[in-house]
PDB file of C-alpha atoms in Angstrom:
ATOM      1  CA  PRO R   1      45.119   1.595 -27.694  1.00 39.00           C
ATOM      2  CA  ASN R   2      41.553   1.926 -26.569  1.00 42.00           C
ATOM      3  CA  LEU R   3      39.933   5.260 -25.897  1.00 40.00           C
ATOM      4  CA  SER R   4      39.480   4.774 -22.130  1.00 48.00           C
ATOM      5  CA  ARG R   5      43.240   4.319 -21.764  1.00 41.00           C
ATOM      6  CA  ILE R   6      43.821   7.527 -23.719  1.00 34.00           C
ATOM      7  CA  ALA R   7      41.321   9.293 -21.495  1.00 44.00           C
ATOM      8  CA  SER R   8      43.115   8.133 -18.358  1.00 48.00           C
ATOM      9  CA  ALA R   9      46.329   9.628 -19.699  1.00 42.00           C
ATOM     10  CA  THR R  10      44.993  13.179 -19.542  1.00 46.00           C
ATOM     11  CA  THR R  11      46.556  15.328 -16.855  1.00 50.00           C
ATOM     12  CA  SER R  12      44.021  18.155 -16.960  1.00 58.00           C
ATOM     13  CA  ALA R  13      40.861  16.254 -16.060  1.00 82.00           C
ATOM     14  CA  THR R  14      38.908  17.387 -13.011  1.00 88.00           C
ATOM     15  CA  ILE R  15      35.768  15.901 -11.550  1.00 91.00           C
ATOM     16  CA  ALA R  16      33.990  17.850  -8.814  1.00 92.00           C
ATOM     17  CA  SER R  17      37.024  20.188  -8.580  1.00 91.00           C
ATOM     18  CA  VAL R  18      39.288  17.213  -7.814  1.00 93.00           C
ATOM     19  CA  PRO R  19      42.190  16.578 -10.203  1.00 90.00           C
ATOM     20  CA  VAL R  20      41.907  13.031 -11.571  1.00 88.00           C
ATOM     21  CA  GLY R  21      44.175  13.252 -14.608  1.00 81.00           C
ATOM     22  CA  GLY R  22      46.164  10.098 -15.311  1.00 79.00           C
ATOM     23  CA  LEU R  23      43.982   7.954 -13.036  1.00 85.00           C
ATOM     24  CA  ASP R  24      41.827   5.024 -14.030  1.00 85.00           C
ATOM     25  CA  ARG R  25      38.130   4.940 -13.134  1.00 87.00           C
ATOM     26  CA  GLN R  26      38.589   3.255  -9.729  1.00 90.00           C
ATOM     27  CA  GLN R  27      41.474   5.500  -8.700  1.00 91.00           C
ATOM     28  CA  ALA R  28      39.471   8.584  -9.695  1.00 90.00           C
ATOM     29  CA  ALA R  29      36.463   7.322  -7.726  1.00 92.00           C
ATOM     30  CA  ASP R  30      38.660   6.666  -4.689  1.00 94.00           C
ATOM     31  CA  ARG R  31      40.208  10.133  -4.828  1.00 94.00           C
ATOM     32  CA  ILE R  32      36.856  11.921  -5.179  1.00 95.00           C
ATOM     33  CA  THR R  33      35.365   9.831  -2.367  1.00 96.00           C
ATOM     34  CA  ALA R  34      38.331  10.539  -0.089  1.00 96.00           C
ATOM     35  CA  VAL R  35      37.973  14.288  -0.619  1.00 96.00           C
ATOM     36  CA  TYR R  36      34.209  14.532  -0.156  1.00 96.00           C
ATOM     37  CA  GLN R  37      33.843  11.963   2.617  1.00 95.00           C
ATOM     38  CA  ALA R  38      36.394  13.747   4.802  1.00 96.00           C
ATOM     39  CA  PRO R  39      34.814  15.171   7.962  1.00 96.00           C
ATOM     40  CA  VAL R  40      33.573  18.740   8.041  1.00 96.00           C
ATOM     41  CA  GLU R  41      34.873  20.728  11.001  1.00 97.00           C
ATOM     42  CA  ILE R  42      32.107  22.709  12.663  1.00 96.00           C
ATOM     43  CA  ARG R  43      33.166  25.413  15.116  1.00 95.00           C
ATOM     44  CA  TYR R  44      30.790  26.581  17.815  1.00 93.00           C
ATOM     45  CA  LEU R  45      32.750  29.398  19.481  1.00 91.00           C
ATOM     46  CA  GLU R  46      35.766  27.515  20.938  1.00 92.00           C
ATOM     47  CA  ALA R  47      34.349  24.014  20.469  1.00 92.00           C
ATOM     48  CA  ARG R  48      35.467  21.960  17.448  1.00 96.00           C
ATOM     49  CA  ILE R  49      33.137  19.241  16.147  1.00 95.00           C
ATOM     50  CA  GLN R  50      34.098  16.779  13.406  1.00 96.00           C
ATOM     51  CA  ALA R  51      30.966  15.774  11.465  1.00 95.00           C
ATOM     52  CA  LEU R  52      30.968  13.000   8.889  1.00 96.00           C
ATOM     53  CA  PRO R  53      29.147  13.835   5.648  1.00 96.00           C
ATOM     54  CA  ASP R  54      26.989  10.693   6.015  1.00 95.00           C
ATOM     55  CA  ALA R  55      25.719  11.938   9.378  1.00 95.00           C
ATOM     56  CA  LEU R  56      24.725  15.206   7.685  1.00 95.00           C
ATOM     57  CA  GLY R  57      22.770  13.437   4.937  1.00 94.00           C
ATOM     58  CA  PHE R  58      25.349  14.050   2.170  1.00 96.00           C
ATOM     59  CA  SER R  59      25.985  11.470  -0.555  1.00 95.00           C
ATOM     60  CA  LEU R  60      27.948  11.653  -3.787  1.00 95.00           C
ATOM     61  CA  GLN R  61      26.466  10.719  -7.126  1.00 95.00           C
ATOM     62  CA  LEU R  62      29.786   9.169  -8.113  1.00 94.00           C
ATOM     63  CA  GLU R  63      28.577   7.039 -11.043  1.00 93.00           C
ATOM     64  CA  GLU R  64      26.903  10.043 -12.613  1.00 94.00           C
ATOM     65  CA  MET R  65      30.084  12.137 -12.436  1.00 92.00           C
ATOM     66  CA  LEU R  66      32.365   9.375 -13.725  1.00 90.00           C
ATOM     67  CA  SER R  67      30.001   8.605 -16.594  1.00 88.00           C
ATOM     68  CA  ALA R  68      29.882  12.288 -17.566  1.00 87.00           C
ATOM     69  CA  ALA R  69      33.684  12.438 -17.629  1.00 85.00           C
ATOM     70  CA  GLU R  70      33.928   9.267 -19.721  1.00 82.00           C
ATOM     71  CA  ALA R  71      31.306  10.583 -22.126  1.00 81.00           C
ATOM     72  CA  GLN R  72      33.480  13.648 -22.781  1.00 77.00           C
ATOM     73  CA  TRP R  73      36.478  11.509 -23.614  1.00 71.00           C
ATOM     74  CA  GLN R  74      34.574   8.989 -25.709  1.00 71.00           C
ATOM     75  CA  HIS R  75      33.040  11.610 -27.991  1.00 72.00           C
ATOM     76  CA  ARG R  76      36.408  12.741 -29.267  1.00 72.00           C
ATOM     77  CA  PRO R  77      37.286  11.500 -32.749  1.00 76.00           C
ATOM     78  CA  PHE R  78      39.630   8.539 -32.529  1.00 76.00           C
ATOM     79  CA  PHE R  79      42.510   9.716 -34.735  1.00 79.00           C
ATOM     80  CA  PRO R  80      42.961  13.190 -33.207  1.00 78.00           C
ATOM     81  CA  ALA R  81      42.781  11.589 -29.751  1.00 74.00           C
ATOM     82  CA  PHE R  82      45.306   8.933 -30.789  1.00 79.00           C
ATOM     83  CA  TRP R  83      47.583  11.583 -32.274  1.00 80.00           C
ATOM     84  CA  ASP R  84      47.438  13.597 -29.030  1.00 77.00           C
ATOM     85  CA  PHE R  85      48.248  10.420 -27.124  1.00 75.00           C
ATOM     86  CA  LEU R  86      51.289   9.707 -29.321  1.00 83.00           C
ATOM     87  CA  TRP R  87      52.595  13.242 -28.920  1.00 84.00           C
ATOM     88  CA  ASN R  88      51.902  13.143 -25.179  1.00 79.00           C
ATOM     89  CA  ARG R  89      49.537  16.103 -25.420  1.00 75.00           C
ATOM     90  CA  PRO R  90      46.755  16.018 -22.871  1.00 67.00           C
ATOM     91  CA  PRO R  91      43.392  16.308 -24.548  1.00 66.00           C
ATOM     92  CA  PRO R  92      41.299  19.288 -23.509  1.00 66.00           C
ATOM     93  CA  ALA R  93      38.892  18.315 -20.783  1.00 71.00           C
ATOM     94  CA  GLU R  94      35.915  20.231 -19.477  1.00 81.00           C
ATOM     95  CA  PRO R  95      35.596  19.984 -15.711  1.00 88.00           C
ATOM     96  CA  VAL R  96      32.757  17.798 -14.492  1.00 90.00           C
ATOM     97  CA  GLU R  97      30.653  19.511 -11.828  1.00 93.00           C
ATOM     98  CA  LEU R  98      29.877  17.956  -8.447  1.00 94.00           C
ATOM     99  CA  ALA R  99      26.797  15.737  -8.424  1.00 94.00           C
ATOM    100  CA  SER R 100      25.516  15.068  -4.919  1.00 94.00           C
ATOM    101  CA  VAL R 101      22.394  14.792  -2.821  1.00 95.00           C
ATOM    102  CA  THR R 102      22.003  16.389   0.597  1.00 93.00           C
ATOM    103  CA  ASP R 103      19.096  15.834   2.951  1.00 93.00           C
ATOM    104  CA  ASP R 104      18.427  19.305   4.382  1.00 91.00           C
ATOM    105  CA  ASN R 105      16.342  17.818   7.198  1.00 93.00           C
ATOM    106  CA  ARG R 106      19.280  15.737   8.425  1.00 94.00           C
ATOM    107  CA  VAL R 107      21.513  18.812   8.426  1.00 94.00           C
ATOM    108  CA  HIS R 108      18.962  20.676  10.576  1.00 94.00           C
ATOM    109  CA  GLN R 109      18.488  17.643  12.846  1.00 94.00           C
ATOM    110  CA  TYR R 110      22.235  17.358  13.342  1.00 95.00           C
ATOM    111  CA  LEU R 111      22.630  21.044  14.107  1.00 94.00           C
ATOM    112  CA  GLU R 112      19.756  21.067  16.585  1.00 93.00           C
ATOM    113  CA  GLY R 113      20.206  17.610  18.118  1.00 93.00           C
ATOM    114  CA  GLU R 114      23.980  17.282  18.248  1.00 93.00           C
ATOM    115  CA  ILE R 115      25.253  20.843  18.470  1.00 93.00           C
ATOM    116  CA  ALA R 116      22.606  23.253  19.782  1.00 92.00           C
ATOM    117  CA  SER R 117      21.440  20.809  22.456  1.00 92.00           C
ATOM    118  CA  ARG R 118      25.004  20.495  23.792  1.00 93.00           C
ATOM    119  CA  TYR R 119      26.394  23.999  23.425  1.00 93.00           C
ATOM    120  CA  ASP R 120      23.466  26.422  23.706  1.00 89.00           C
ATOM    121  CA  VAL R 121      23.132  28.054  27.134  1.00 86.00           C
ATOM    122  CA  LEU R 122      19.980  29.630  28.569  1.00 82.00           C
ATOM    123  CA  PRO R 123      20.432  33.068  30.131  1.00 78.00           C
ATOM    124  CA  LEU R 124      20.238  33.001  33.918  1.00 72.00           C
ATOM    125  CA  GLY R 125      19.556  35.925  36.229  1.00 69.00           C
ATOM    126  CA  GLY R 126      21.133  36.170  39.660  1.00 64.00           C
ATOM    127  CA  ARG R 127      19.302  33.924  42.093  1.00 64.00           C
ATOM    128  CA  PRO R 128      19.755  33.550  45.862  1.00 62.00           C
ATOM    129  CA  GLN R 129      21.781  30.460  46.809  1.00 64.00           C
ATOM    130  CA  PRO R 130      20.684  29.144  50.199  1.00 67.00           C
ATOM    131  CA  PRO R 131      21.909  28.430  52.837  1.00 70.00           C
ATOM    132  CA  ASP R 132      24.632  31.115  52.519  1.00 68.00           C
ATOM    133  CA  TRP R 133      22.294  33.793  51.171  1.00 65.00           C
ATOM    134  CA  PHE R 134      24.528  35.007  48.424  1.00 67.00           C
ATOM    135  CA  PHE R 135      23.469  35.572  44.854  1.00 66.00           C
ATOM    136  CA  ALA R 136      24.787  33.464  42.014  1.00 67.00           C
ATOM    137  CA  GLN R 137      26.253  35.528  39.225  1.00 70.00           C
ATOM    138  CA  SER R 138      24.053  36.255  36.228  1.00 71.00           C
ATOM    139  CA  GLN R 139      24.950  34.362  33.089  1.00 75.00           C
ATOM    140  CA  ASN R 140      24.348  35.489  29.519  1.00 80.00           C
ATOM    141  CA  GLY R 141      22.891  32.932  27.146  1.00 83.00           C
ATOM    142  CA  ARG R 142      23.875  31.869  23.681  1.00 89.00           C
ATOM    143  CA  SER R 143      22.040  30.048  20.949  1.00 90.00           C
ATOM    144  CA  LEU R 144      22.928  28.690  17.535  1.00 91.00           C
ATOM    145  CA  MET R 145      21.469  30.502  14.533  1.00 90.00           C
ATOM    146  CA  THR R 146      20.420  27.288  12.772  1.00 86.00           C
ATOM    147  CA  GLY R 147      19.179  28.803   9.494  1.00 85.00           C
ATOM    148  CA  ASP R 148      22.514  30.448   8.762  1.00 88.00           C
ATOM    149  CA  ALA R 149      24.397  27.422  10.083  1.00 91.00           C
ATOM    150  CA  ALA R 150      22.613  25.013   7.744  1.00 93.00           C
ATOM    151  CA  VAL R 151      23.559  27.095   4.690  1.00 93.00           C
ATOM    152  CA  ARG R 152      27.204  27.200   5.767  1.00 94.00           C
ATOM    153  CA  VAL R 153      27.326  23.445   6.428  1.00 95.00           C
ATOM    154  CA  LEU R 154      25.811  22.709   3.011  1.00 95.00           C
ATOM    155  CA  GLN R 155      28.460  24.903   1.367  1.00 95.00           C
ATOM    156  CA  ALA R 156      31.248  23.097   3.231  1.00 96.00           C
ATOM    157  CA  LEU R 157      29.900  19.684   2.211  1.00 96.00           C
ATOM    158  CA  GLN R 158      30.049  20.718  -1.441  1.00 95.00           C
ATOM    159  CA  SER R 159      33.560  22.157  -1.303  1.00 95.00           C
ATOM    160  CA  PRO R 160      36.727  20.083  -1.643  1.00 94.00           C
ATOM    161  CA  GLN R 161      38.880  22.718   0.137  1.00 93.00           C
ATOM    162  CA  GLU R 162      36.716  24.826   2.465  1.00 95.00           C
ATOM    163  CA  ARG R 163      35.520  22.159   4.900  1.00 95.00           C
ATOM    164  CA  THR R 164      35.442  24.301   8.036  1.00 96.00           C
ATOM    165  CA  VAL R 165      32.313  26.097   9.233  1.00 95.00           C
ATOM    166  CA  ASP R 166      32.263  28.865  11.837  1.00 95.00           C
ATOM    167  CA  LEU R 167      28.758  28.888  13.251  1.00 93.00           C
ATOM    168  CA  ALA R 168      26.918  32.102  14.003  1.00 91.00           C
ATOM    169  CA  VAL R 169      25.879  32.259  17.644  1.00 90.00           C
ATOM    170  CA  ALA R 170      23.412  34.775  19.065  1.00 90.00           C
ATOM    171  CA  GLU R 171      24.150  36.190  22.513  1.00 86.00           C
ATOM    172  CA  THR R 172      21.264  36.813  24.916  1.00 80.00           C
ATOM    173  CA  GLU R 173      21.689  39.075  27.919  1.00 79.00           C
ATOM    174  CA  ALA R 174      20.873  37.712  31.327  1.00 70.00           C
ATOM    175  CA  PRO R 175      17.624  39.027  32.772  1.00 68.00           C
ATOM    176  CA  SER R 176      17.981  41.828  35.288  1.00 66.00           C
ATOM    177  CA  ARG R 177      17.320  41.077  38.931  1.00 63.00           C
ATOM    178  CA  GLN R 178      13.772  41.529  40.132  1.00 59.00           C
ATOM    179  CA  ILE R 179      12.252  41.648  43.605  1.00 59.00           C
ATOM    180  CA  ASP R 180      10.689  38.253  42.880  1.00 61.00           C
ATOM    181  CA  ASP R 181      14.198  36.767  42.693  1.00 54.00           C
ATOM    182  CA  LEU R 182      14.371  36.977  46.506  1.00 53.00           C
ATOM    183  CA  ALA R 183      11.726  34.287  46.824  1.00 56.00           C
ATOM    184  CA  TRP R 184      12.530  30.642  46.262  1.00 51.00           C
TER     185      TRP R 184
END
């Protein structure tokens, strides 16, 4: 038996918090990719937006993680590893941390261009509505707090379980009516 086969027999191996024990290299890569390329759900009040990690500038360093896991298994002495294999004892495995790259600028661009531009509302004061001469109701505004939102999105991209982000939205009161509102 070769050592990579023994390594794939372990049931306790995790890479980027994803259990990959008993999987070969390609199966492990597929599982990790499936978990981290799943869309992130971004919630702006009642609106639900599904954002793909690629659109947010997130990419996995898959080769780096798989190589680190293989290096752990290959540095074990052959005979103890073989003995564990024969007795069906999973070898101890240290978890391999997530290796990824995220473009912070793309996260900010997405939040401002795709979300804030669609869902932010400017506050509006009551204005006369000719020809009936009634006033339109004042409307409070709301705006995305992009700094806080970017941090939350980055955390969701790097988590295999918590892939939902509730965005912080600032409310702005509508301006009070002024005498100048009577002119149009």
